[in-house]
Coordinates of C-alpha atoms in Angstrom, one line a residue:
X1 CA -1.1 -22.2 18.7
X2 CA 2.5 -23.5 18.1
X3 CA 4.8 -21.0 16.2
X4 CA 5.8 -23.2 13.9
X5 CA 2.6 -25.1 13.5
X6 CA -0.4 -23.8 11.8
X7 CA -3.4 -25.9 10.6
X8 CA -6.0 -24.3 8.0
X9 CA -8.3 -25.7 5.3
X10 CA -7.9 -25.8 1.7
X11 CA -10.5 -27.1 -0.7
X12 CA -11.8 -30.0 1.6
X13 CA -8.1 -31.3 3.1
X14 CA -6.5 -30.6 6.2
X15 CA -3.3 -28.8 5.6
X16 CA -0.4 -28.9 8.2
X17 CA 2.7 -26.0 7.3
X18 CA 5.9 -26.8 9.4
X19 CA 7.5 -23.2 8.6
X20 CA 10.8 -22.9 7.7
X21 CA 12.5 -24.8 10.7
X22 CA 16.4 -24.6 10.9
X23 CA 18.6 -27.3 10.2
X24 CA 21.7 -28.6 10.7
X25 CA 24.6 -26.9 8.9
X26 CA 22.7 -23.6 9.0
X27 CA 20.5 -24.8 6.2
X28 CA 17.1 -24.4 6.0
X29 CA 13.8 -26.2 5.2
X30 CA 10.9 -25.4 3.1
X31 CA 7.9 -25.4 3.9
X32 CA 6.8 -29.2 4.6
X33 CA 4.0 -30.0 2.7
X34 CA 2.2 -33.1 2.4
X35 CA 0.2 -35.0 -0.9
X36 CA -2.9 -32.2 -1.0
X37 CA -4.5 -30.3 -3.2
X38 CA -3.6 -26.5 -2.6
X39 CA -3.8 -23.1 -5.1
X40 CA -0.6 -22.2 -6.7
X41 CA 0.3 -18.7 -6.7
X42 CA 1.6 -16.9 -9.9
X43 CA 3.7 -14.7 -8.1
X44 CA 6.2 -17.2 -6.7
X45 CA 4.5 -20.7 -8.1
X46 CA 4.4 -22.1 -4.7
X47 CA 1.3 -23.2 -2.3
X48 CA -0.7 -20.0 -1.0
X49 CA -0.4 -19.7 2.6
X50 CA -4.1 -19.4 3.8
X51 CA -4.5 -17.7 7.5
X52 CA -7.5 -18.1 9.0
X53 CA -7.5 -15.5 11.3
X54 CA -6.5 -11.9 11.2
X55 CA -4.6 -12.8 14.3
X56 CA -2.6 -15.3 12.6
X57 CA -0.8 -11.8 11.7
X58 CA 0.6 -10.8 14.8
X59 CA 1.6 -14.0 16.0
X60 CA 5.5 -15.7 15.8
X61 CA 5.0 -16.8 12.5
X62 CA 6.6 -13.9 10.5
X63 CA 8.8 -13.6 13.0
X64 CA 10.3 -17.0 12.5
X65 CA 10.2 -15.8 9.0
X66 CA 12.1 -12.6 9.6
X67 CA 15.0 -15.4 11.0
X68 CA 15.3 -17.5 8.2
X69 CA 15.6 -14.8 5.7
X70 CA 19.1 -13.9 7.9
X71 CA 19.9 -17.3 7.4
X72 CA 19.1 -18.6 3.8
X73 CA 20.0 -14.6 2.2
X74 CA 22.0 -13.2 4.6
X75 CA 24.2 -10.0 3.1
X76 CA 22.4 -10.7 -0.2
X77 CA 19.2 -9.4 0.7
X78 CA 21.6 -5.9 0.9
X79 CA 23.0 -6.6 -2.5
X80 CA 19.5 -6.8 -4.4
X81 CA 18.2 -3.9 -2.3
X82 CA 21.2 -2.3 -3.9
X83 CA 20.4 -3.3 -7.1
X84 CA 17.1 -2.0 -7.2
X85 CA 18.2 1.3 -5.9
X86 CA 20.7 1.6 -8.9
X87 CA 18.5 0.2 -11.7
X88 CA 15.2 2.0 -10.5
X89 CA 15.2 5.0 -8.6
X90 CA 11.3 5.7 -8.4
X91 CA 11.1 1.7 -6.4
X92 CA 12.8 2.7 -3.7
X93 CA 14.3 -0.9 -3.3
X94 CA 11.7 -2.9 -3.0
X95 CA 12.8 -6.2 -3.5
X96 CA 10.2 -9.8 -3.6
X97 CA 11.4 -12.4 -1.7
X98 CA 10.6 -14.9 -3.7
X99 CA 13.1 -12.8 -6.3
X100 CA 16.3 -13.1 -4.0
X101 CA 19.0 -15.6 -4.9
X102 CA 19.0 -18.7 -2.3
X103 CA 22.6 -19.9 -1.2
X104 CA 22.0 -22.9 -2.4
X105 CA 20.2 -22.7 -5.6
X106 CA 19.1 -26.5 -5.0
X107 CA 17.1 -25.2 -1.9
X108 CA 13.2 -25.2 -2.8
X109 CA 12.1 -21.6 -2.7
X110 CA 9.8 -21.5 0.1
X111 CA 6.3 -20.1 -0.3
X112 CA 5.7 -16.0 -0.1
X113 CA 2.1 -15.6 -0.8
X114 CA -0.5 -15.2 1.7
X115 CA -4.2 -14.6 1.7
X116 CA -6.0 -13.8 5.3
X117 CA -9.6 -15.5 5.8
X118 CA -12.2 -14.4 7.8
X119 CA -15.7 -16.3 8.1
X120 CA -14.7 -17.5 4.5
X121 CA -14.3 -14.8 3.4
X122 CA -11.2 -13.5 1.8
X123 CA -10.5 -10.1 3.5
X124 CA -6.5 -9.7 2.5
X125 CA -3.6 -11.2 -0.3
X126 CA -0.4 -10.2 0.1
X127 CA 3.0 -11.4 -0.8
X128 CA 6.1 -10.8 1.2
X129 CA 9.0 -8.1 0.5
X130 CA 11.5 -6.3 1.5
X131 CA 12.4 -3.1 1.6
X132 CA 15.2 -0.5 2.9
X133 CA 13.7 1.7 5.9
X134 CA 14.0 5.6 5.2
X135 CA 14.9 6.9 7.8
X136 CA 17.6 9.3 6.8
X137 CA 18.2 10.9 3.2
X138 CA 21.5 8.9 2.7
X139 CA 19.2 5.2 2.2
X140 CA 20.8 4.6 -0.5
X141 CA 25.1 5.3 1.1
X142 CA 24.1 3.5 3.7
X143 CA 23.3 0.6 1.7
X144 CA 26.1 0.9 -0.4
X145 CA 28.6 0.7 2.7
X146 CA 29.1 -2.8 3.0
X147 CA 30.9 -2.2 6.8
X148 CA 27.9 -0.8 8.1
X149 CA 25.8 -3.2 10.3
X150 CA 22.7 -3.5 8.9
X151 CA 19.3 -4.8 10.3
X152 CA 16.5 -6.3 9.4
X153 CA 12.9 -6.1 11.0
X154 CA 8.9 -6.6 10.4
X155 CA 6.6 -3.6 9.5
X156 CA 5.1 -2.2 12.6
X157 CA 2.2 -1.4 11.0
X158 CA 1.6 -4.6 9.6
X159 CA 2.7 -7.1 11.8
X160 CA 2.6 -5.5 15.4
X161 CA 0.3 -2.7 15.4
X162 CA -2.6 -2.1 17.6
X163 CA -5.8 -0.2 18.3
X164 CA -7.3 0.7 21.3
X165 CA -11.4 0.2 22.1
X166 CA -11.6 4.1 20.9
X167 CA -10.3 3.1 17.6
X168 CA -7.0 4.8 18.2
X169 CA -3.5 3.6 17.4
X170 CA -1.7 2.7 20.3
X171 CA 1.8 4.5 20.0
X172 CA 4.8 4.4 20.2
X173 CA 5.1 0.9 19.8
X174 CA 8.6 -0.8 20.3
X175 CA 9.7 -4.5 18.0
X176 CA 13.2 -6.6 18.0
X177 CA 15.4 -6.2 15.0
X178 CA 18.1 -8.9 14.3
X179 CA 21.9 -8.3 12.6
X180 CA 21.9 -9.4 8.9
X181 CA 24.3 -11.1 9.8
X182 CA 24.0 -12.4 12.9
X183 CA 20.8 -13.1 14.1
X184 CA 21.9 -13.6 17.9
X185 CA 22.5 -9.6 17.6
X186 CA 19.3 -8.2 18.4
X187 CA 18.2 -4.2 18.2
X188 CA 15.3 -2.5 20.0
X189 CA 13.4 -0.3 17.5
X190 CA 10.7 2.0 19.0
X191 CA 8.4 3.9 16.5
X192 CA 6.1 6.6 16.7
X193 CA 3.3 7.8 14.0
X194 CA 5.9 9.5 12.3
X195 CA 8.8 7.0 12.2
X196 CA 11.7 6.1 13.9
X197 CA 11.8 7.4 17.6
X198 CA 14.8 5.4 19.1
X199 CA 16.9 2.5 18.4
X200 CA 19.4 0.1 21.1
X201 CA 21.3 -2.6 20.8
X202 CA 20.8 -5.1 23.1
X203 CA 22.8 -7.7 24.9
X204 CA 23.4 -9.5 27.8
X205 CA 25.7 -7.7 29.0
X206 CA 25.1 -3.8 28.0
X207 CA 22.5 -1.4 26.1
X208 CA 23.9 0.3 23.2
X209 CA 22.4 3.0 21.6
X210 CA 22.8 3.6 17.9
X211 CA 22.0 6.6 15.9
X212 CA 20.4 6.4 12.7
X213 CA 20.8 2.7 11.9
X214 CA 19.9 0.7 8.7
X215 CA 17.4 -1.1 8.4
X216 CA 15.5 -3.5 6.1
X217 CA 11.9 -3.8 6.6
X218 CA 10.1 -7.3 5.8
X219 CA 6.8 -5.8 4.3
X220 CA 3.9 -7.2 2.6
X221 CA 2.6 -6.2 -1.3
X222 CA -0.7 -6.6 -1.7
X223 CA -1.9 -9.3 -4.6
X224 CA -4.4 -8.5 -7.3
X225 CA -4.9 -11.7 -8.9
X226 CA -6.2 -10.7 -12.1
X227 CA -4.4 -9.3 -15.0
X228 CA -5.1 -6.1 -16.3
X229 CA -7.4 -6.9 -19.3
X230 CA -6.8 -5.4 -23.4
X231 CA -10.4 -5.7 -24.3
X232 CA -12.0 -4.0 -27.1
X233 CA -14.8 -3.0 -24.5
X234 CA -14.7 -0.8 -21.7
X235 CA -12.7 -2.2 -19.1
X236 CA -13.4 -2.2 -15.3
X237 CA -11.5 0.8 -13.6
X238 CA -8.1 -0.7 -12.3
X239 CA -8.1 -3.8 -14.0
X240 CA -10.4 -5.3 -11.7
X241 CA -12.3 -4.2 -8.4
X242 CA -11.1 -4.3 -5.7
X243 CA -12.1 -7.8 -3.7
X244 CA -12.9 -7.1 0.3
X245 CA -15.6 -9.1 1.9
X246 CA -17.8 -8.9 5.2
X247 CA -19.6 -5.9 6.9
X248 CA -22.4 -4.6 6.2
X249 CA -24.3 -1.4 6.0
X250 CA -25.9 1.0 8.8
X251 CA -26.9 4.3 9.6
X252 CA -26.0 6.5 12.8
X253 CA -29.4 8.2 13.8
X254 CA -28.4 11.5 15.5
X255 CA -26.7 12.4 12.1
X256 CA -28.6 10.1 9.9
X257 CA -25.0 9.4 7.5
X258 CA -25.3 7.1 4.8
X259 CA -22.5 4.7 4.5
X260 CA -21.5 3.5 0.4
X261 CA -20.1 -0.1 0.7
X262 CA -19.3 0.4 -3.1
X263 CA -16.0 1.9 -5.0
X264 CA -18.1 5.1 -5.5
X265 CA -19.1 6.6 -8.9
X266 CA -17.2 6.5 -11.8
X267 CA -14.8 9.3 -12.7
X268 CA -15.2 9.4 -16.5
X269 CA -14.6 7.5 -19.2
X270 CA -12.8 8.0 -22.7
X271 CA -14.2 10.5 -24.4
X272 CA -12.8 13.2 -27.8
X273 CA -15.1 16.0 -25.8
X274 CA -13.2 15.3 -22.3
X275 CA -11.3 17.9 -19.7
X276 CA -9.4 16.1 -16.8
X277 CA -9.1 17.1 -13.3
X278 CA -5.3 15.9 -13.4
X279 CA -3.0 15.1 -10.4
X280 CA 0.6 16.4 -11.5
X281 CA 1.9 15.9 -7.9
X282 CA 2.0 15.6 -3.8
X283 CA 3.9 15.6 -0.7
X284 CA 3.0 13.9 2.2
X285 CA 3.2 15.8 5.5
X286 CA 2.7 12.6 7.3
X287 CA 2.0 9.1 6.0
X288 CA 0.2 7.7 8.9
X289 CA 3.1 4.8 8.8
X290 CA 5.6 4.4 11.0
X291 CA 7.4 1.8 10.5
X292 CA 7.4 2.1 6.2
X293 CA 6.5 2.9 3.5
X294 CA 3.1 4.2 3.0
X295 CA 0.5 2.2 0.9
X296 CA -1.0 5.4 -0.9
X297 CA -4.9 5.7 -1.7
X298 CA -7.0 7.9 -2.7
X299 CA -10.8 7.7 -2.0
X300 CA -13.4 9.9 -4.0
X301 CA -17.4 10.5 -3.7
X302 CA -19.4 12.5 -6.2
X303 CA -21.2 14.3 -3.4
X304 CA -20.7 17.3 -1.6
X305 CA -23.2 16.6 1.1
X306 CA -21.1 15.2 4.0
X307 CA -23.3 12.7 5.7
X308 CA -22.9 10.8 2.7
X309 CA -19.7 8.6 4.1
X310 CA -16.7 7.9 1.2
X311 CA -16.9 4.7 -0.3
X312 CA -15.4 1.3 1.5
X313 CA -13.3 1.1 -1.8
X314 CA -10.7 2.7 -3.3
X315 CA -10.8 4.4 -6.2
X316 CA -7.3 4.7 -7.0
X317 CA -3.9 3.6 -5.7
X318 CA -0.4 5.3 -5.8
X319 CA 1.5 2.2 -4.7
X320 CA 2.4 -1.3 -6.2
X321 CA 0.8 -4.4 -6.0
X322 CA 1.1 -7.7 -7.6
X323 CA 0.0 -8.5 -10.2
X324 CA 0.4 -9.7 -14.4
X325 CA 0.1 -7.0 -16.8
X326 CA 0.8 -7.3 -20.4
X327 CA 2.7 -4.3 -20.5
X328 CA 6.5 -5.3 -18.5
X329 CA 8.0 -8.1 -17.1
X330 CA 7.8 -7.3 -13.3
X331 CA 5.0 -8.8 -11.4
X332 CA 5.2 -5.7 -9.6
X333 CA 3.6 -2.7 -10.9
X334 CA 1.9 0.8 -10.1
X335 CA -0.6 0.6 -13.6
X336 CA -4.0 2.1 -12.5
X337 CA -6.6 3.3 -15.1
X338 CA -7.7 7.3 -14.8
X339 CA -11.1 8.8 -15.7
X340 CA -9.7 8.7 -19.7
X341 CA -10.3 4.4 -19.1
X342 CA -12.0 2.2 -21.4
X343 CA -12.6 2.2 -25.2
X344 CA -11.2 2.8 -27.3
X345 CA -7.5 2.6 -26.3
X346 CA -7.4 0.4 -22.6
X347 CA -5.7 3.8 -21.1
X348 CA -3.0 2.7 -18.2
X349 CA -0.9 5.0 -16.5
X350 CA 2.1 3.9 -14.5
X351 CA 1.8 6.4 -11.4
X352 CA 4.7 6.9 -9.2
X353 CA 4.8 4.8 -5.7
X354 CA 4.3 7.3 -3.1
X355 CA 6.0 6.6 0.1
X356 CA 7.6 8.7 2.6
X357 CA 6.7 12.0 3.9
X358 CA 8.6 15.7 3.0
X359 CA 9.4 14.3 -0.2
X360 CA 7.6 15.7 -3.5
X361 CA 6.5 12.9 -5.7
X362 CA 6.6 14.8 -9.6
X363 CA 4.4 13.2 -12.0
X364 CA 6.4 14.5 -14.9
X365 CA 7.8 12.4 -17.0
X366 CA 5.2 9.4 -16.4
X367 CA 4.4 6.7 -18.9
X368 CA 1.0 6.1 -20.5
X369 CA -0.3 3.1 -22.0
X370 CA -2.5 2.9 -25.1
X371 CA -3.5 -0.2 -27.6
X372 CA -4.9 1.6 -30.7
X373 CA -4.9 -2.0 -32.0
X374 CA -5.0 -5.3 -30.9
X375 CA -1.2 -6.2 -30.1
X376 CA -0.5 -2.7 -30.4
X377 CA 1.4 -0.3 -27.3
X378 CA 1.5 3.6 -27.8
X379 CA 3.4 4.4 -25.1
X380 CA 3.9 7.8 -24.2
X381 CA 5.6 10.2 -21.3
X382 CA 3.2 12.7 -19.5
X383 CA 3.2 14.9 -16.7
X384 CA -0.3 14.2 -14.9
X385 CA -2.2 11.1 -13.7
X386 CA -6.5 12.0 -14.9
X387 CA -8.5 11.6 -11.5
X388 CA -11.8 13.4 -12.6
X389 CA -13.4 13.8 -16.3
X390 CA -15.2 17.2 -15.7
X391 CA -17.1 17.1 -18.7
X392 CA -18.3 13.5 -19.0
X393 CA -19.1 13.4 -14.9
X394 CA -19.7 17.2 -13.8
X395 CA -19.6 16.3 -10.0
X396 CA -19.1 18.3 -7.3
X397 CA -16.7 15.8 -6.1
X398 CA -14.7 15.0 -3.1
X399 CA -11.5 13.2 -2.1
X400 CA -8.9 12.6 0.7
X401 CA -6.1 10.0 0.6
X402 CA -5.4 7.4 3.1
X403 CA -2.2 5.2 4.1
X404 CA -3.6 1.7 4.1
X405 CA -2.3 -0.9 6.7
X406 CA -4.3 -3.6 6.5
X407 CA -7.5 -5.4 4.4
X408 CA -6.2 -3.5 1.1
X409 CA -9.2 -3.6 -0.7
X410 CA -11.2 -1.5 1.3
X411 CA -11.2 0.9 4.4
X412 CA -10.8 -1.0 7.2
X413 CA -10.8 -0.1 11.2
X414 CA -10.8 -1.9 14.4
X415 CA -14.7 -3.0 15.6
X416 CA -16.9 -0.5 13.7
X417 CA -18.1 -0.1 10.6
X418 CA -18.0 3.8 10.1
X419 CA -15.2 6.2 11.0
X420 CA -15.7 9.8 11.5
X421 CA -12.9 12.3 11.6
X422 CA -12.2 16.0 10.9
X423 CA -9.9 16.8 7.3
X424 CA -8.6 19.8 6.8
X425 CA -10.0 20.5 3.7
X426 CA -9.4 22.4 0.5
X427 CA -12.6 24.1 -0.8
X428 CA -12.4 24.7 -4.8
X429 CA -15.2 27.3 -4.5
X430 CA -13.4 29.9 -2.3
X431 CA -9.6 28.6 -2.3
X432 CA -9.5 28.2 1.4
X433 CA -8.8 25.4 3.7
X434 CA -11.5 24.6 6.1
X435 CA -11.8 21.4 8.7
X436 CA -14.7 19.3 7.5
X437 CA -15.7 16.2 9.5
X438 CA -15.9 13.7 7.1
X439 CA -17.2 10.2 7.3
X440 CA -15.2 6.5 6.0
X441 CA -17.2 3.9 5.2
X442 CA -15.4 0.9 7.1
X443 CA -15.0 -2.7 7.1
X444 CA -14.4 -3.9 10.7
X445 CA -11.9 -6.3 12.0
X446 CA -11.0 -7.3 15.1
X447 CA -6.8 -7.8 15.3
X448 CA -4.7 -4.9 14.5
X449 CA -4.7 -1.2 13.4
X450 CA -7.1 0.9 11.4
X451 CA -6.2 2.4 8.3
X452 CA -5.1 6.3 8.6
X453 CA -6.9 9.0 6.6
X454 CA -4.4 11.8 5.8
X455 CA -5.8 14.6 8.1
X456 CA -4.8 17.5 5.4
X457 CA -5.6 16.0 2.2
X458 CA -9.4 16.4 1.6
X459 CA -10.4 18.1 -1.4
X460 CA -14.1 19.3 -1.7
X461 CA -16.1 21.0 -4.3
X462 CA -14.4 20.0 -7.6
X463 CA -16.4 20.8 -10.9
X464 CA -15.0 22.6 -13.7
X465 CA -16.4 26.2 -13.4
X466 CA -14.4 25.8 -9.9
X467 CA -11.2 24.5 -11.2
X468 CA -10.9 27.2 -14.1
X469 CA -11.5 30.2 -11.5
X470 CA -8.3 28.8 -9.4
X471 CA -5.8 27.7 -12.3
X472 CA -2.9 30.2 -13.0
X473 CA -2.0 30.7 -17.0
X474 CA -1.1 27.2 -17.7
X475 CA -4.2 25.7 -16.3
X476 CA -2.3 24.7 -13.2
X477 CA -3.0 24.9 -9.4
X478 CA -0.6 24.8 -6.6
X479 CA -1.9 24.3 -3.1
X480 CA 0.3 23.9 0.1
X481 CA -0.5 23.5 3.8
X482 CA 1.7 23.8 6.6
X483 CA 1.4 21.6 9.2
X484 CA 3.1 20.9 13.0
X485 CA 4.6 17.7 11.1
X486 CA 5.9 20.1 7.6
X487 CA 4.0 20.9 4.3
X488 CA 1.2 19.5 2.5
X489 CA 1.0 19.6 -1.0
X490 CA -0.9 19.4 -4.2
X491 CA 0.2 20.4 -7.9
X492 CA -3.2 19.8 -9.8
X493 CA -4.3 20.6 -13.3
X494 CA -6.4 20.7 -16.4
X495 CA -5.8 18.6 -19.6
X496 CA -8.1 18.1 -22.4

């Protein structure tokens, strides 16, 4: 397939995409498109991009992206990034393409929004960002220093990464970065699981090593394309459910697990009677990401019998995706609904986006959303995000988190439909951690890397009578693990 050819179908009609091909006077085209009928997106009102095939990821098209973002932005990708850093601290700089000013503001905006299609079936939506890499604790000087070279890259995870016929990620994995400013200037990143292992400029002439560089990641936000809905009924949890396609069930014999191609029970609902299981905050030891930031979720099953495999579907997300809300302007947002959802007040919580690892994400000071009354906000700051109502839906119940990398909807590996692994596991009856092999309930794909399950984040056992043996005076609970990679951590809670 050509690199800056790709042919796909669209409602009946043959579509042909010339991609951003440079033109004279360093200018560059949009995306040609011809007389056809295509979807609009609402996130940057151009054509959606539809791939149809996964592979479609991994192949020179984003990299021919990556080029003419050097050319059309230029040092003004580093001026938004800057921007966001300054106006909002919790966003890390995330910035969407389609938001960055053009240098010539007659220049169509190309098209940023992308859905992947498998055996018509929609398996992934995504529109394209960027975002400052963190791999040192001065991000934010660094971008501030207008002198210092700065580059700009794809997502390993995303765009590059592979699994082996085991399943396994195949690291450390090594991509070309380009000068912001010159895109002749080319850097050799190599990443491990845990970020940033080396980094040399290369030329034709000599290999320069540099030591901590900057770098801006091209990254993808996923898309849900519904809006999150004020009814006076009870709403579905998230806004909408997650949509992932394809796979299908199966058992393994010798163990006889039971896989749930569902989002898993519900956590609760509204309720005058109700005490929360709360999450008031976490650390990552690891992320599971290289190359990024991580793309946080959290996966739940009311079970404690562990051949029963955790859902395909998330239940809850601590990372932003795209898509309308009533609430703020930004197409951007981290609103999830807790197990306090539904009628009477449409309860949204704005959780923090949880990223990078050895950094404590606080819930404190976190905004929730109510509408008493139609046309009505309450909006109020709290200090915990609701994961399990203990008196509406008693459990026992269970939860790890994962880093997703691709297929956002659902759990997704490389060629099998179940993924076993051992957690290290926190047991609410006794207050120890214990290893637990624990089952994922997987949709297969057969291009890239799995998703990673955090290997110290299970949870197991949760029910009330539990919970209150463990809280401390203010109905809190602390719990740490130290790992080779640093600490693991959990401040949880109950709130009535």
């Amino acid at each position: 397939m050509e690199a800056n050819n790709f042919i796909f179908k669209k409602k009946g009609f043959l579509i042909v995409f010339t991609l951003l091909i440079a033109c004279q006077q360093n200018s560059i085209s949009p995306l040609n498109i011809g007389e056809i009928e295509s979807e609009i997106s609402f996130i940057d009102a151009q054509p959606i991009i539809e791939l149809r095939d996964r592979g479609t990821l991994d192949s020179e098209l984003f990299e021919e992206i990556k080029g003419n973002l050097i050319e059309s932005y230029g040092t003004e990708l580093v001026n938004e990034i800057k921007t966001k850093l300054n106006q909002e601290k919790s966003n890390d700089g995330l910035v969407l393409i389609k938001d960055l000013p053009h240098k010539r503001k007659s220049q169509q905006v190309p098209s940023t929004h992308f859905k992947v299609i498998e055996d018509d079936v929609l398996i992934d939506e995504f529109v394209l960002a960027v975002r400052p890499f963190k791999n040192s604790k001065n991000m934010a000087a660094k971008m501030a220093d207008s002198n210092d070279d700065i580059w700009i890259a794809l997502d390993p995870d995303k765009f590059y990464l592979e699994d082996d016929e085991y399943g396994n990620e195949i690291w450390p994995i090594t991509i070309e970065g380009n000068h912001i400013s010159d895109h002749d200037r080319v850097i050799e990143l190599t990443f491990d699981k845990t970020g940033l292992v080396s980094s040399v400029e290369k030329s034709m002439f000599k290999s320069k090593a540099i030591d901590d560089p900057s770098i801006i990641m091209v990254e993808t936000v996923p898309v849900e394309p519904c809006e999150i809905q004020l009814k006076s009924t009870s709403s579905t949890e998230d806004g909408c459910q997650p949509s992932g396609g394809g796979g299908g069930g199966g058992y393994d014999p010798p163990e006889v697990r039971v896989d749930d191609w569902s989002r898993g029970e519900s956590t609760g609902t509204w309720g005058t009677d109700h005490i929360n299981f709360v999450l008031k905050g976490v650390q990552l030891a690891v992320t599971g990401d290289g190359g990024s930031a991580s793309d946080l979720q959290f996966f739940s099953k009311k079970s404690d019998d562990v051949l029963k495999n955790m859902p395909v579907s998330y239940k809850y997300r601590f990372d932003p995706v795209a898509r309308l809300n009533p609430y703020t302007a930004s197409v951007v947002n981290t609103f999830i609904e807790g197990a306090d959802k539904g009628f009477p007040f449409n309860v949204f919580y704005e959780v923090p986006d949880i990223n990078y690892a050895g950094q404590y994400y606080s819930f404190e000071g976190i905004y929730r959303y109510l509408t008493p009354l139609p046309g009505i906000v309450d909006v109020q700051s709290v200090d915990y995000f609701p994961l399990f109502n203990l008196t509406r839906t008693s459990g026992p119940w269970r939860f790890v988190l994962v880093d997703d990398d691709k297929d956002y909807a659902d759990m997704s590996t490389r060629r099998k439909d179940t993924r076993i692994m051992d957690v290290n596991t926190f047991h609410m009856d006794t207050g120890t951690w214990e290893v637990v092999e624990t089952g994922f309930t997987t949709r297969n794909h057969r291009y890239g890397s799995s998703d990673d399950p955090l290997l110290d984040s299970g949870v197991r056992r949760v029910t009330l009578e539990n919970v209150r043996q463990l809280v401390d005076g203010s109905f809190e609970l602390f719990i740490t693990r130290s790992t080779s990679n640093g600490e693991f951590k959990y401040k949880f809670g109950l709130e009535s």
